[in-house]
mmCIF file of C-alpha atoms and ligand atoms in Angstrom:
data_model
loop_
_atom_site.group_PDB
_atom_site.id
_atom_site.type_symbol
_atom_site.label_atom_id
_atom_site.label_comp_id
_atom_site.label_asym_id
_atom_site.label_seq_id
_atom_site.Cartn_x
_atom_site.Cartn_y
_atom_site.Cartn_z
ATOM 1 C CA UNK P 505 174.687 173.886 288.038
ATOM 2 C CA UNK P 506 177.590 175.068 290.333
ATOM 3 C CA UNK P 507 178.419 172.677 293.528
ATOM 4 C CA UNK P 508 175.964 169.885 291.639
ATOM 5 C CA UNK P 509 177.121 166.568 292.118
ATOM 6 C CA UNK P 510 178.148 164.377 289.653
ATOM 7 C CA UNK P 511 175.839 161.203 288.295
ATOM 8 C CA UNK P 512 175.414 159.225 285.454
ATOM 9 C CA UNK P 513 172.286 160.444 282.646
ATOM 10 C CA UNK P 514 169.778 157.661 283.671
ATOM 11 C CA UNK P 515 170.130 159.473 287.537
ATOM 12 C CA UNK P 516 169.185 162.823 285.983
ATOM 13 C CA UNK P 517 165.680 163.172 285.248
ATOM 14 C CA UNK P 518 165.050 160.950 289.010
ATOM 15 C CA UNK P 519 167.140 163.312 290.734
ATOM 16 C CA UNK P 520 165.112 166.262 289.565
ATOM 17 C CA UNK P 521 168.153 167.424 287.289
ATOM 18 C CA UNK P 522 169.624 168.388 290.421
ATOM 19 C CA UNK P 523 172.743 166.401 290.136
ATOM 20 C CA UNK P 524 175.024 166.686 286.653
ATOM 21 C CA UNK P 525 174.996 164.093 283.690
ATOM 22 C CA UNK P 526 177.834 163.091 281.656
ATOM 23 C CA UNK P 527 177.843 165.721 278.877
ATOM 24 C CA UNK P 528 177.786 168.346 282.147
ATOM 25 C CA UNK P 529 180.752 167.137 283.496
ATOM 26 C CA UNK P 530 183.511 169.624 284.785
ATOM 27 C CA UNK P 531 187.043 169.452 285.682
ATOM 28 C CA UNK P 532 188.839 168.009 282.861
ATOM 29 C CA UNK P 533 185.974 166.008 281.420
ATOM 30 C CA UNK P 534 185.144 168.098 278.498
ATOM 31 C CA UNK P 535 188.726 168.003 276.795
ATOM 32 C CA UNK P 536 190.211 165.068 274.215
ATOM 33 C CA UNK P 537 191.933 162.369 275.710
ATOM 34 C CA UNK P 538 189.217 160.921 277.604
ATOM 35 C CA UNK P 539 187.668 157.622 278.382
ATOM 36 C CA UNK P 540 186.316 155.390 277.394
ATOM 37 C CA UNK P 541 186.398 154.860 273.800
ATOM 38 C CA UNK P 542 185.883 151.899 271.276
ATOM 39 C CA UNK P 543 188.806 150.409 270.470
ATOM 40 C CA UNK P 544 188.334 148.911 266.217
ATOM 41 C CA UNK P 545 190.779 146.045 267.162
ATOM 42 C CA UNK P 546 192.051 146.142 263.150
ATOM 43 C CA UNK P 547 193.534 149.878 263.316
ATOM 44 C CA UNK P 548 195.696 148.284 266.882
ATOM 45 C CA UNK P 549 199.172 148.688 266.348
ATOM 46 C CA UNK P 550 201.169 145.196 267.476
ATOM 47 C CA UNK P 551 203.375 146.472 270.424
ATOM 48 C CA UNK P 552 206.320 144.157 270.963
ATOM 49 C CA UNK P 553 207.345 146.052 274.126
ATOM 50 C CA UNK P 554 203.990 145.118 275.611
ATOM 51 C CA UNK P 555 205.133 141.906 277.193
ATOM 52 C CA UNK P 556 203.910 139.535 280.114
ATOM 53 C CA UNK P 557 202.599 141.882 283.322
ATOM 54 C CA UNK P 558 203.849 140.718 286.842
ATOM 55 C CA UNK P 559 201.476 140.495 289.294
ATOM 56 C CA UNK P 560 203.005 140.555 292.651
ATOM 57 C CA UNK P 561 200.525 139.885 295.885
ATOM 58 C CA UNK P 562 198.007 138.991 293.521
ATOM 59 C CA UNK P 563 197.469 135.701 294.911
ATOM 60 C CA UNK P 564 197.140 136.628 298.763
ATOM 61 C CA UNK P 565 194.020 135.964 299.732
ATOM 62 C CA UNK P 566 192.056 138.237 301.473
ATOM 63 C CA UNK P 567 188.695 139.163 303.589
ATOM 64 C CA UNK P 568 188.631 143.026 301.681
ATOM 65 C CA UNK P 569 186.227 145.718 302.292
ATOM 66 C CA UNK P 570 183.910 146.581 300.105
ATOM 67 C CA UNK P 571 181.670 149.773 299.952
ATOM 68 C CA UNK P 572 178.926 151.446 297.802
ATOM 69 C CA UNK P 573 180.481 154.880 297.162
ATOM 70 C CA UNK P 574 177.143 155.717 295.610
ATOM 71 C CA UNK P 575 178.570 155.448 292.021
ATOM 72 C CA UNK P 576 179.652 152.087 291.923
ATOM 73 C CA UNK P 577 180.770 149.026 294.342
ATOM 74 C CA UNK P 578 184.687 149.247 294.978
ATOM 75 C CA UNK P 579 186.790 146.685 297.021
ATOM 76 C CA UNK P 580 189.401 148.299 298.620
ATOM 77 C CA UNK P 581 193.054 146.516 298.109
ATOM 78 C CA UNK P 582 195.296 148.494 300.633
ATOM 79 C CA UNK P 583 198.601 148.706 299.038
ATOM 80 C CA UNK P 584 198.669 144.857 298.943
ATOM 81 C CA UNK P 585 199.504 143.767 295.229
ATOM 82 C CA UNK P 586 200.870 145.756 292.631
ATOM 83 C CA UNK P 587 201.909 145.019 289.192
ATOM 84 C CA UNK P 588 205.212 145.804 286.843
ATOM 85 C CA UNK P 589 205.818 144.688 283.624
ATOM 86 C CA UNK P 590 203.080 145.150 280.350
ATOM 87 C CA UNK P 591 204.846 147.504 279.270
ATOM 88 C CA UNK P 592 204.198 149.470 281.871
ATOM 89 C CA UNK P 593 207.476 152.332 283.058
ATOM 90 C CA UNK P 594 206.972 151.832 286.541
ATOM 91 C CA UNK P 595 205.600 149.422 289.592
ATOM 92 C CA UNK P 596 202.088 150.335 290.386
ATOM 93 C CA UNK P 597 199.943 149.714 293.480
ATOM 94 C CA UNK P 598 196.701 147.871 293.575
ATOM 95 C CA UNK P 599 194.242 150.599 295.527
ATOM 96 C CA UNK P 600 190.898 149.708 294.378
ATOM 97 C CA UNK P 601 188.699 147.635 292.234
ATOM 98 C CA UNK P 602 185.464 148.686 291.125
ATOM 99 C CA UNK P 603 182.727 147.527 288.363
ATOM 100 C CA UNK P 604 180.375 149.650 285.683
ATOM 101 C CA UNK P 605 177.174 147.557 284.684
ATOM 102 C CA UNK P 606 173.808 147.088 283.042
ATOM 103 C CA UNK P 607 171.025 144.863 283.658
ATOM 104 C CA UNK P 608 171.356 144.745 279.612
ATOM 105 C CA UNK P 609 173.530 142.269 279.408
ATOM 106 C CA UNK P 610 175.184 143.385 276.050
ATOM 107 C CA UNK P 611 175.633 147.659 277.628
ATOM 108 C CA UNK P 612 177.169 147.493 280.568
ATOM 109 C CA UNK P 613 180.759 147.542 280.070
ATOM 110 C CA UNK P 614 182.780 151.429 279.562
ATOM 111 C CA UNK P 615 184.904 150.107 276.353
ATOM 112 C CA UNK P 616 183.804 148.404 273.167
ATOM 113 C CA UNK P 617 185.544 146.194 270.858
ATOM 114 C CA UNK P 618 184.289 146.856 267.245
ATOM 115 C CA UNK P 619 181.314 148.087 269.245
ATOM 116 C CA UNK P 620 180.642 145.133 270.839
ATOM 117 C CA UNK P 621 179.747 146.102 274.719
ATOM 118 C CA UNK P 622 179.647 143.674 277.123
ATOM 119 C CA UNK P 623 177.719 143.213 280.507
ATOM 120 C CA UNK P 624 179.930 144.651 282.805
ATOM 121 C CA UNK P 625 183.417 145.888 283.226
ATOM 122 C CA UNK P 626 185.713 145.209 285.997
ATOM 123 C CA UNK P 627 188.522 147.902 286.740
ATOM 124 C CA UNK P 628 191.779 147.459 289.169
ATOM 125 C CA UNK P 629 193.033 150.715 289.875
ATOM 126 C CA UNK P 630 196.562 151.365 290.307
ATOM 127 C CA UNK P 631 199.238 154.074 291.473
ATOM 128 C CA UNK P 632 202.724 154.810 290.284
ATOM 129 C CA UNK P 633 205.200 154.309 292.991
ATOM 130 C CA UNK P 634 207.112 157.179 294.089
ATOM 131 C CA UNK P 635 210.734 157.093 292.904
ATOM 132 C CA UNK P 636 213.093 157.457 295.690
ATOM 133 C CA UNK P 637 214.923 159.999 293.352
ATOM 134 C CA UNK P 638 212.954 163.568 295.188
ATOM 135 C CA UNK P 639 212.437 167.228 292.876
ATOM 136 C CA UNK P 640 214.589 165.226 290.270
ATOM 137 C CA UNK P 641 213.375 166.395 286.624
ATOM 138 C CA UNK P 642 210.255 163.902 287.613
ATOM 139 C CA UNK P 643 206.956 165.084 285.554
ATOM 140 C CA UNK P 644 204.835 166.691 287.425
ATOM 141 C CA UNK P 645 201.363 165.747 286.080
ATOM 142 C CA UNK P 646 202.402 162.428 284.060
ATOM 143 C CA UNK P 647 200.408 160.728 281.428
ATOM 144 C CA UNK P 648 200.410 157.300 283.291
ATOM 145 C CA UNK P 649 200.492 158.506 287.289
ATOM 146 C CA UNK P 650 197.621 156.125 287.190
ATOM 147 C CA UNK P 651 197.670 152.475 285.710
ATOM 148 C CA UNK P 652 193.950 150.615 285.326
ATOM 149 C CA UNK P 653 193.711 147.028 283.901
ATOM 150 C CA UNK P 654 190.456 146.423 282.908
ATOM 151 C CA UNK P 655 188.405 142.984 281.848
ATOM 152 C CA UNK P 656 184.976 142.627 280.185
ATOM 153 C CA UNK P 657 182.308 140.480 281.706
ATOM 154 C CA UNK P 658 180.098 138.539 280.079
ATOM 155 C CA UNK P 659 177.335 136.082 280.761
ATOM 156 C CA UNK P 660 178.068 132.658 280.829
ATOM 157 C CA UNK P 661 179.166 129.927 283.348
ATOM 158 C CA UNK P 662 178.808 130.500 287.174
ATOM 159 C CA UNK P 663 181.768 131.838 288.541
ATOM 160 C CA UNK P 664 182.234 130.770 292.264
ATOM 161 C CA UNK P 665 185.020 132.737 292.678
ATOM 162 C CA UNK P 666 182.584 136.135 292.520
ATOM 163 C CA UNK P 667 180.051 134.547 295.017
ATOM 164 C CA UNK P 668 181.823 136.644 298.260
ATOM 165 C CA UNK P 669 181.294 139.713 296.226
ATOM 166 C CA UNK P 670 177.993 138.848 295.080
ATOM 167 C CA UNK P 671 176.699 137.769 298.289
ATOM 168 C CA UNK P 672 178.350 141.377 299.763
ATOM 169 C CA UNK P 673 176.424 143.351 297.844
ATOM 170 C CA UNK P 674 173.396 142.696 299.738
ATOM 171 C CA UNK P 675 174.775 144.078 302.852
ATOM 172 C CA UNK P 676 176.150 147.801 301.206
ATOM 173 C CA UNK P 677 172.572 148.562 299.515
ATOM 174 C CA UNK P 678 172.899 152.262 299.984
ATOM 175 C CA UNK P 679 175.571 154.950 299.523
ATOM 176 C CA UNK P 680 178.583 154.940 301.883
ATOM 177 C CA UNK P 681 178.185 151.483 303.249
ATOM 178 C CA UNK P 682 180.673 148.991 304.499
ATOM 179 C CA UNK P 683 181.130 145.781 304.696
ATOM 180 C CA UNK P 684 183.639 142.702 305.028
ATOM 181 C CA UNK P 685 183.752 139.978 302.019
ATOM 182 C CA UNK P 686 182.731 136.762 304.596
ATOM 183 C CA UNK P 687 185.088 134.547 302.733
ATOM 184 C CA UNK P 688 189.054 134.892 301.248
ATOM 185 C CA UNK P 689 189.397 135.673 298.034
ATOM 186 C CA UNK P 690 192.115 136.691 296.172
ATOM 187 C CA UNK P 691 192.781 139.077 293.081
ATOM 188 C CA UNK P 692 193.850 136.400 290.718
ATOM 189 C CA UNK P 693 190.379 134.477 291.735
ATOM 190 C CA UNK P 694 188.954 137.432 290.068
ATOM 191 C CA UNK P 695 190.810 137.479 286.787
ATOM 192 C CA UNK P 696 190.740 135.607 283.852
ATOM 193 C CA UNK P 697 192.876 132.239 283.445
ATOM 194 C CA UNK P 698 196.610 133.915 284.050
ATOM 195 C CA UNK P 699 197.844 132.498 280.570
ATOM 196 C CA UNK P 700 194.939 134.557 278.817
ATOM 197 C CA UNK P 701 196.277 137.784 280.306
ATOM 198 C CA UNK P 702 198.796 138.102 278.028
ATOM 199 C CA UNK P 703 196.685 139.425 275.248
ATOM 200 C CA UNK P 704 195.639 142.990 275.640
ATOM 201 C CA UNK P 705 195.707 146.348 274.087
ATOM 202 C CA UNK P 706 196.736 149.898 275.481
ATOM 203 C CA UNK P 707 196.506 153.272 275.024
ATOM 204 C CA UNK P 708 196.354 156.927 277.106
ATOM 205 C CA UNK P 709 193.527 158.083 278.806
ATOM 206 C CA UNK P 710 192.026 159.383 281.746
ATOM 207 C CA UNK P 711 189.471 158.453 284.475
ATOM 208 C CA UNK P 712 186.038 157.864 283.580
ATOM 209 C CA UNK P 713 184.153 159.865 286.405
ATOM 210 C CA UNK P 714 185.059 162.992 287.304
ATOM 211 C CA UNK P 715 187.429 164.545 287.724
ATOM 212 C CA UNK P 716 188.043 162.670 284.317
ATOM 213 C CA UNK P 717 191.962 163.193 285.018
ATOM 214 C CA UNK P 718 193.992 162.705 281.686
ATOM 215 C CA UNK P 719 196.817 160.600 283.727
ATOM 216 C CA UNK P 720 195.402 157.095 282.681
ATOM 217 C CA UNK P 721 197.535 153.807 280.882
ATOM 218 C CA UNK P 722 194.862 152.036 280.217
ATOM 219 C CA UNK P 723 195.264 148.157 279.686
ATOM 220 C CA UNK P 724 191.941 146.569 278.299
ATOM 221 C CA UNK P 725 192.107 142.706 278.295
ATOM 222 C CA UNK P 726 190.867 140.707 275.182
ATOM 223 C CA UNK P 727 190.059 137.766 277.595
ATOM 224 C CA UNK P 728 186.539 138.448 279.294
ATOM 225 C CA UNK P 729 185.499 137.256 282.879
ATOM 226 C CA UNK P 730 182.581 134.739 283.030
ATOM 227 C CA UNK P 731 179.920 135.259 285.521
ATOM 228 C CA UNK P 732 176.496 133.551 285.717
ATOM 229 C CA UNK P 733 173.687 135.806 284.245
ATOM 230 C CA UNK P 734 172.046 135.642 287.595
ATOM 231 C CA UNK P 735 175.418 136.968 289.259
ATOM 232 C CA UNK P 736 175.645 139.974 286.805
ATOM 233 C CA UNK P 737 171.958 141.039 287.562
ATOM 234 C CA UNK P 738 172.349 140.822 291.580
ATOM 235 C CA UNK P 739 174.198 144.213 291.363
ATOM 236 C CA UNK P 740 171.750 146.313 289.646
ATOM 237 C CA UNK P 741 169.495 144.445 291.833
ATOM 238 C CA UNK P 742 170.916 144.849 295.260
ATOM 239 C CA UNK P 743 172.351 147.859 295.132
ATOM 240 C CA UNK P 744 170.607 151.878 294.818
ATOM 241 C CA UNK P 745 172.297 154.802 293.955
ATOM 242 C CA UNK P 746 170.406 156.917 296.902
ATOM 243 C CA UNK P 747 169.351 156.363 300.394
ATOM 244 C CA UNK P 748 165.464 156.366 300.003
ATOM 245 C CA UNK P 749 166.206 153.081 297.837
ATOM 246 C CA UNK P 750 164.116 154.774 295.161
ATOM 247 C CA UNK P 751 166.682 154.427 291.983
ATOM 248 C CA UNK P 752 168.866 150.849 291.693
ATOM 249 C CA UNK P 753 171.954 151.385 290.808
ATOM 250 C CA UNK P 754 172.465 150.112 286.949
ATOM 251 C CA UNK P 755 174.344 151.924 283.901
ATOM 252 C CA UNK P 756 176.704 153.503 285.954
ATOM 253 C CA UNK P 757 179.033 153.574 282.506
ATOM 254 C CA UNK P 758 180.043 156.760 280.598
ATOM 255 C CA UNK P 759 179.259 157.343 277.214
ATOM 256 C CA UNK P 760 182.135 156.403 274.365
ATOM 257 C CA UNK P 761 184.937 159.533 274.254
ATOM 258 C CA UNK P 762 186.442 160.236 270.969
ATOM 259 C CA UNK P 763 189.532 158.558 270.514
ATOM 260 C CA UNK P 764 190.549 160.983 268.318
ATOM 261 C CA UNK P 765 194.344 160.881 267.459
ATOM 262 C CA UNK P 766 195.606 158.661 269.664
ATOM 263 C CA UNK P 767 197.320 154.950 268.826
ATOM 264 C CA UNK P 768 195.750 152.163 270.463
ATOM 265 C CA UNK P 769 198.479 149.258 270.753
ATOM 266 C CA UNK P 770 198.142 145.891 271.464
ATOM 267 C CA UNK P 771 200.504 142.851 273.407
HETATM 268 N N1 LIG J 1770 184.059 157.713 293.270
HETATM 269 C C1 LIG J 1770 184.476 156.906 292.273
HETATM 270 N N2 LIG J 1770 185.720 156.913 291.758
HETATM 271 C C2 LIG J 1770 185.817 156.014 290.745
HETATM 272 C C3 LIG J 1770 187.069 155.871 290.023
HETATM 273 C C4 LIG J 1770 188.282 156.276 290.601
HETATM 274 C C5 LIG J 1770 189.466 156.103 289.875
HETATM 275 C C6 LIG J 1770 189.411 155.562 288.581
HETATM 276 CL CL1 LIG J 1770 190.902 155.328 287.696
HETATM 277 C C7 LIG J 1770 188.180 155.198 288.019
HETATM 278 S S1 LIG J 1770 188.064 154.490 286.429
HETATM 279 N N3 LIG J 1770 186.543 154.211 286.096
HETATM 280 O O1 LIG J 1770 188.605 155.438 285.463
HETATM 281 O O2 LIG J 1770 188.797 153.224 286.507
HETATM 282 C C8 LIG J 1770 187.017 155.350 288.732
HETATM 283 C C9 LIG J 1770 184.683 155.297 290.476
HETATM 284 S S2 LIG J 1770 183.454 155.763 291.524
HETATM 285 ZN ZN1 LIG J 1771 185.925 152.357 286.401
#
């Protein structure tokens, strides 16, 4: 229905169909370069060009702020670290990192591999850079404005690194809260080992909530994060999707888009 709100399908039926599931979404959601899809690793296309990424700022480490934004739990990274390379046409800015998760611990990530899903999947959000060059012949609404690298997570070894995060989550339970990570972490403590990053495949897309904006390079790493079982289930634990505390927040992933035409590469 008009002026709805957007939510994922297991929010539906709870929210009295008052707010709009995934096949109901507007904006540019319903056309055919969306995301996510599954990515059938033996149709990739080897990409030479797609070479090592630099991470620059990656390593600072940082008390960041982290809210529930009532879809998901994002950290915001302030302009801090930002990324060239991986065959990527531009330097991009680090803005936000966010998750999608299940308490099932094999559908929780947004992509598949082969149609393997994983627990969860971690996205860093980035921004092109403004050219200093101003009303030159620059595109207007380009393919790759926005540049996300995303990692699987699956269950495995406790990762220490995660516990700030972890332990956060207990302090944003409801929609639009804030709060501080209590310790200094930094992006890379987040990643995978940096000498497994430089396996990864790409392709075009858009955002996976709406307004599902087709202006997504999408980098998927091969390498997953590990986090304890126990970690992965404290955020569909800890965290609800409304303020009465009524629904936790858990499969907060979009169904698989058709990949239809497009070439998915890989480093
Ligand atoms: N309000 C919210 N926005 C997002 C968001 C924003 C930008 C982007 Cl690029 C994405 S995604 N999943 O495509 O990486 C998600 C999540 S929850
Ligand atoms: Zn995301």
């Amino acid at each position: 229905r008009a002026g709805s709100h957007w939510c994922y399908q297991n929010q539906v039926k709870p929210s009295n169909y008052t707010c709009l599931g995934p096949d109901q979404w507007g904006d540019s959601c319903q056309n055919d370069r969306q995301s996510p899809i599954n990515i059938a690793t033996a149709k990739t296309l080897l990409d030479t060009n797609l070479g090592p990424f630099s991470f620059s700022g990656y390593d600072k480490k940082q008390k960041w702020a982290v809210q529930n934004n009532g879809h998901s739990v994002m950290v915001l990274l302030g302009d801090e670290a930002s990324i060239a390379g991986g065959g990527l046409a531009a330097r991009y800015r680090a803005k936000q990192l966010h998750l999608h998760w299940s308490k099932v611990l094999d559908w929780g990530s947004e992509h598949s591999f082969d149609g393997d899903r994983f627990a969860m999947e971690m996205h860093v959000v980035h921004e092109k850079e403004k050219g200093t060059s101003r009303n030159t012949n620059q595109n207007q609404d380009p393919k790759d404005e926005i540049a996300v690298l995303a990692f699987m997570v699956e269950a495995g070894s406790k990762n220490v690194n995660f516990q700030p995060l972890v332990q956060a989550l207990s302090d944003i339970p409801n929609p639009n809260m804030n709060t501080m990570l209590k310790d200094n972490i930094s992006l890379f403590d987040l990643l995978p080992k940096k000498q497994k990053l430089r396996h990864y495949f790409r392709y075009l897309g858009s955002l996976t909530t709406p307004g599902c904006d087709e202006k997504v390079v999408w980098t998927v790493f091969q390498e997953p994060i590990q986090l304890h079982k126990d970690q992965i289930l404290a955020f569909s634990q800890k965290l609800y999707y409304d303020n009465e505390k009524k629904l936790k927040m858990t499969d907060n992933v979009r169904p698989l888009q058709p990949r239809g035409q497009r070439q998915v590469l890989r480093s």
